[in-house]
Tab-separated table of C-alpha atoms in Angstrom:
chain	number	residue	atom	x	y	z
A	178	GLN	CA	50.994	139.677	-48.574
A	179	LYS	CA	50.836	138.706	-52.228
A	180	GLU	CA	48.102	136.303	-53.280
A	181	VAL	CA	50.686	133.933	-54.752
A	182	GLU	CA	54.252	133.590	-53.503
A	183	GLN	CA	56.986	131.914	-55.521
A	184	ASP	CA	60.713	131.984	-54.855
A	185	PRO	CA	62.343	133.527	-57.956
A	186	GLY	CA	65.592	131.593	-57.440
A	187	PRO	CA	67.764	131.202	-59.410
A	188	LEU	CA	67.894	127.459	-58.864
A	189	SER	CA	70.882	125.572	-60.282
A	190	VAL	CA	71.017	121.756	-60.361
A	191	PRO	CA	73.140	119.102	-62.071
A	192	GLU	CA	71.710	117.098	-64.946
A	193	GLY	CA	69.681	114.127	-63.723
A	194	ALA	CA	68.644	115.751	-60.444
A	195	ILE	CA	65.078	115.836	-59.148
A	196	VAL	CA	63.830	119.420	-59.120
A	197	SER	CA	61.139	120.684	-56.762
A	198	LEU	CA	59.408	123.983	-57.513
A	199	ASN	CA	56.788	125.440	-55.182
A	200	CYS	CA	54.173	128.134	-54.761
A	201	THR	CA	52.081	129.138	-51.793
A	202	TYR	CA	48.868	131.085	-51.959
A	203	SER	CA	46.489	132.850	-49.619
A	204	ASN	CA	43.127	132.746	-51.441
A	205	SER	CA	41.268	129.596	-50.418
A	206	ALA	CA	38.870	130.095	-53.354
A	207	PHE	CA	41.532	129.078	-55.881
A	208	GLN	CA	40.553	125.756	-57.454
A	209	TYR	CA	42.471	125.572	-60.732
A	210	PHE	CA	46.237	125.376	-60.699
A	211	MET	CA	48.679	125.584	-63.581
A	212	TRP	CA	52.388	125.384	-64.194
A	213	TYR	CA	53.906	127.150	-67.184
A	214	ARG	CA	57.423	126.926	-68.578
A	215	GLN	CA	58.873	129.977	-70.274
A	216	TYR	CA	62.070	129.958	-72.267
A	217	SER	CA	63.903	133.226	-72.756
A	218	ARG	CA	62.122	135.546	-75.202
A	219	LYS	CA	59.258	133.087	-75.740
A	220	GLY	CA	55.677	132.915	-74.506
A	221	PRO	CA	54.735	130.702	-71.539
A	222	GLU	CA	53.945	127.060	-72.369
A	223	LEU	CA	51.378	125.154	-70.314
A	224	LEU	CA	52.977	122.153	-68.594
A	225	MET	CA	50.407	120.979	-66.099
A	226	TYR	CA	46.770	121.847	-65.298
A	227	THR	CA	45.099	120.483	-62.170
A	228	TYR	CA	41.788	120.956	-60.446
A	229	SER	CA	41.481	120.971	-56.656
A	230	SER	CA	43.789	118.780	-54.560
A	231	GLY	CA	45.790	115.776	-55.617
A	232	ASN	CA	48.575	114.680	-57.912
A	233	LYS	CA	48.921	114.658	-61.669
A	234	GLU	CA	51.748	113.067	-63.606
A	235	ASP	CA	52.888	113.621	-67.197
A	236	GLY	CA	56.142	111.989	-68.179
A	237	ARG	CA	58.951	113.431	-66.063
A	238	PHE	CA	56.651	116.064	-64.535
A	239	THR	CA	54.431	115.669	-61.456
A	240	ALA	CA	52.169	118.394	-60.110
A	241	GLN	CA	50.863	118.283	-56.554
A	242	VAL	CA	48.194	120.441	-54.963
A	243	ASP	CA	47.606	120.568	-51.215
A	244	LYS	CA	44.648	122.881	-50.677
A	245	SER	CA	44.689	122.394	-46.912
A	246	SER	CA	48.171	123.919	-46.788
A	247	LYS	CA	47.596	126.265	-49.747
A	248	TYR	CA	50.717	124.843	-51.371
A	249	ILE	CA	51.416	123.565	-54.868
A	250	SER	CA	54.500	121.844	-56.236
A	251	LEU	CA	56.005	120.809	-59.536
A	252	PHE	CA	58.553	117.987	-59.565
A	253	ILE	CA	60.846	117.353	-62.503
A	254	ARG	CA	62.552	113.947	-62.541
A	255	ASP	CA	65.796	113.236	-64.414
A	256	SER	CA	66.216	116.918	-65.201
A	257	GLN	CA	67.804	117.817	-68.535
A	258	PRO	CA	69.641	120.936	-69.737
A	259	SER	CA	66.615	121.572	-71.982
A	260	ASP	CA	64.549	122.060	-68.805
A	261	SER	CA	66.491	125.264	-68.126
A	262	ALA	CA	63.791	127.944	-68.169
A	263	THR	CA	61.584	130.024	-65.907
A	264	TYR	CA	58.707	128.118	-64.319
A	265	LEU	CA	55.599	130.100	-63.422
A	266	CYS	CA	52.718	128.918	-61.300
A	267	ALA	CA	49.273	130.364	-61.957
A	268	MET	CA	45.890	129.794	-60.403
A	269	SER	CA	42.284	130.881	-60.661
A	270	GLU	CA	39.019	130.663	-58.769
A	271	ASP	CA	37.032	129.487	-61.762
A	272	ALA	CA	37.589	128.032	-65.186
A	273	GLY	CA	35.241	130.086	-67.331
A	274	ASN	CA	36.276	132.157	-70.301
A	275	ASN	CA	36.501	135.323	-68.197
A	276	ARG	CA	38.774	133.800	-65.594
A	277	LYS	CA	41.682	135.860	-64.305
A	278	LEU	CA	44.889	134.021	-63.614
A	279	ILE	CA	46.935	135.046	-60.601
A	280	TRP	CA	50.609	134.411	-61.258
A	281	GLY	CA	53.651	133.706	-59.178
A	282	LEU	CA	56.830	135.629	-59.974
A	283	GLY	CA	58.413	132.599	-61.642
A	284	THR	CA	61.441	130.504	-60.630
A	285	SER	CA	64.499	130.563	-62.865
A	286	LEU	CA	65.960	127.059	-63.240
A	287	ALA	CA	69.342	126.130	-64.703
A	288	VAL	CA	70.169	122.455	-65.288
A	289	ASN	CA	73.898	122.031	-65.763
A	290	PRO	CA	75.316	119.245	-67.970
B	194	ASP	CA	46.516	123.369	-85.282
B	195	THR	CA	47.367	123.940	-81.623
B	196	GLU	CA	49.155	127.236	-81.958
B	197	VAL	CA	48.631	130.897	-81.329
B	198	THR	CA	50.461	132.921	-83.971
B	199	GLN	CA	51.571	136.474	-83.280
B	200	THR	CA	52.968	138.999	-85.738
B	201	PRO	CA	55.287	140.777	-85.894
B	202	LYS	CA	57.849	139.078	-83.637
B	203	HIS	CA	59.734	142.340	-83.114
B	204	LEU	CA	58.576	145.941	-83.454
B	205	VAL	CA	60.392	149.222	-82.941
B	206	MET	CA	58.197	152.309	-83.023
B	207	GLY	CA	58.495	155.973	-82.281
B	208	MET	CA	56.277	157.719	-79.773
B	209	THR	CA	54.209	159.340	-82.528
B	210	ASN	CA	53.696	156.180	-84.595
B	211	LYS	CA	50.599	154.052	-84.989
B	212	LYS	CA	51.115	150.310	-85.265
B	213	SER	CA	49.116	147.114	-84.738
B	214	LEU	CA	49.907	143.735	-83.239
B	215	LYS	CA	48.102	140.711	-84.631
B	216	CYS	CA	47.158	137.378	-83.129
B	217	GLU	CA	45.506	134.356	-84.726
B	218	GLN	CA	44.315	130.981	-83.414
B	219	HIS	CA	42.441	128.154	-85.116
B	220	MET	CA	41.724	125.957	-82.104
B	221	GLY	CA	38.120	127.121	-81.788
B	222	HIS	CA	38.845	128.819	-78.476
B	223	ARG	CA	36.221	131.405	-77.603
B	224	ALA	CA	38.324	133.459	-75.176
B	225	MET	CA	41.344	135.485	-76.247
B	226	TYR	CA	43.634	137.617	-74.137
B	227	TRP	CA	46.300	140.284	-74.387
B	228	TYR	CA	49.038	140.260	-71.784
B	229	LYS	CA	52.044	142.519	-71.223
B	230	GLN	CA	55.224	141.090	-69.741
B	231	LYS	CA	58.245	142.993	-68.488
B	232	ALA	CA	61.602	141.294	-67.926
B	233	LYS	CA	61.696	138.937	-64.935
B	234	LYS	CA	58.017	139.586	-64.172
B	235	PRO	CA	54.942	137.413	-64.704
B	236	PRO	CA	52.488	138.269	-67.488
B	237	GLU	CA	50.118	141.125	-66.662
B	238	LEU	CA	46.569	140.912	-68.008
B	239	MET	CA	45.423	143.757	-70.265
B	240	PHE	CA	42.241	142.649	-72.050
B	241	VAL	CA	39.942	139.638	-72.303
B	242	TYR	CA	37.618	138.909	-75.192
B	243	SER	CA	34.953	136.281	-74.689
B	244	TYR	CA	32.858	135.276	-77.699
B	245	GLU	CA	34.313	138.266	-79.570
B	246	LYS	CA	33.128	140.767	-76.976
B	247	LEU	CA	35.427	142.721	-74.692
B	248	SER	CA	34.722	141.368	-71.235
B	249	ILE	CA	37.678	142.599	-69.180
B	250	ASN	CA	39.747	145.771	-69.533
B	251	GLU	CA	42.277	145.999	-66.754
B	252	SER	CA	42.296	149.815	-66.727
B	253	VAL	CA	44.712	149.909	-69.632
B	254	PRO	CA	45.581	153.393	-71.014
B	255	SER	CA	43.637	154.396	-74.110
B	256	ARG	CA	46.811	154.422	-76.210
B	257	PHE	CA	46.230	150.640	-76.337
B	258	SER	CA	43.102	149.731	-78.297
B	259	PRO	CA	42.046	146.101	-78.721
B	260	GLU	CA	39.917	144.711	-81.515
B	261	CYS	CA	38.446	141.264	-82.155
B	262	PRO	CA	37.312	141.109	-85.817
B	263	ASN	CA	36.236	137.442	-85.563
B	264	SER	CA	36.600	134.395	-83.351
B	265	SER	CA	40.094	133.596	-84.675
B	266	LEU	CA	41.697	137.035	-84.755
B	267	LEU	CA	42.728	139.542	-82.139
B	268	ASN	CA	44.446	142.857	-82.776
B	269	LEU	CA	46.059	145.390	-80.486
B	270	HIS	CA	46.294	148.887	-81.940
B	271	LEU	CA	49.054	151.080	-80.557
B	272	HIS	CA	49.233	154.871	-80.701
B	273	ALA	CA	51.381	157.485	-78.982
B	274	LEU	CA	53.143	154.952	-76.784
B	275	GLN	CA	55.706	155.825	-74.148
B	276	PRO	CA	59.155	154.252	-73.679
B	277	GLU	CA	57.875	152.516	-70.522
B	278	ASP	CA	55.435	150.594	-72.746
B	279	SER	CA	58.372	148.627	-74.143
B	280	ALA	CA	57.725	144.988	-73.233
B	281	LEU	CA	56.830	141.548	-74.565
B	282	TYR	CA	53.172	141.556	-75.625
B	283	LEU	CA	51.591	138.137	-75.418
B	284	CYS	CA	48.373	136.886	-76.924
B	285	ALA	CA	46.666	133.822	-75.479
B	286	SER	CA	43.528	131.829	-76.067
B	287	SER	CA	41.612	129.326	-73.975
B	288	GLN	CA	38.559	127.185	-73.726
B	289	SER	CA	36.704	126.805	-70.432
B	290	TYR	CA	38.266	124.335	-67.985
B	291	TYR	CA	41.585	124.256	-69.789
B	292	GLY	CA	44.761	126.257	-69.502
B	293	TYR	CA	45.779	129.063	-71.759
B	294	THR	CA	47.763	128.639	-74.977
B	295	PHE	CA	50.166	131.516	-75.458
B	296	GLY	CA	51.789	132.841	-78.593
B	297	SER	CA	55.501	133.574	-78.734
B	298	GLY	CA	54.846	137.264	-78.302
B	299	THR	CA	55.784	140.532	-79.947
B	300	ARG	CA	58.816	142.231	-78.469
B	301	LEU	CA	57.995	145.936	-78.613
B	302	THR	CA	60.529	148.720	-78.232
B	303	VAL	CA	59.302	152.322	-78.064
B	304	VAL	CA	61.947	154.925	-78.891
């Protein structure tokens, strides 16, 4: 079993839809959770960074962490064609400079006009 | 300045060549990273520098040689690469308790 599982998709939705992206993990020591967006041929861009359980909102994006279920989610409201990208979850046990991120495979999202 | 700048953006090199990838950040981050990413895969950690010292080497072949001349610069020296080393090479930086900031990467093709 991989430490982090993420459905690679592809996921295709119409413009304006609510998108739900998810990752599950097996290591209960993970405390820091991140979502990155990666456009084709570009580096990953940090979207959301959360510590422990709970919700965090930033504009159209909401990140949720449920440590009891070892499950994290990213919701995108009013999705736009510009949201079409690969979304990667990543997590770590600590937040120091030597931390190692454990990544999901990434979910490919297409938002159709 | 909230960017990580990588040069060159594209590089084609032969298996006998020596080349270098460069990375620069001016955010005051004290950790810098090299990652390798193949198509449709997540980034794969290669090296971590913390306070300009190599702190993690993920058993990377010696044909990849990292260097951190100062707190803002990170180089990756390449020598005698193989075609399977063709990939997107990403540099990132971070400060404790925050996420990484990635550069746009160098797309490397080994012929």
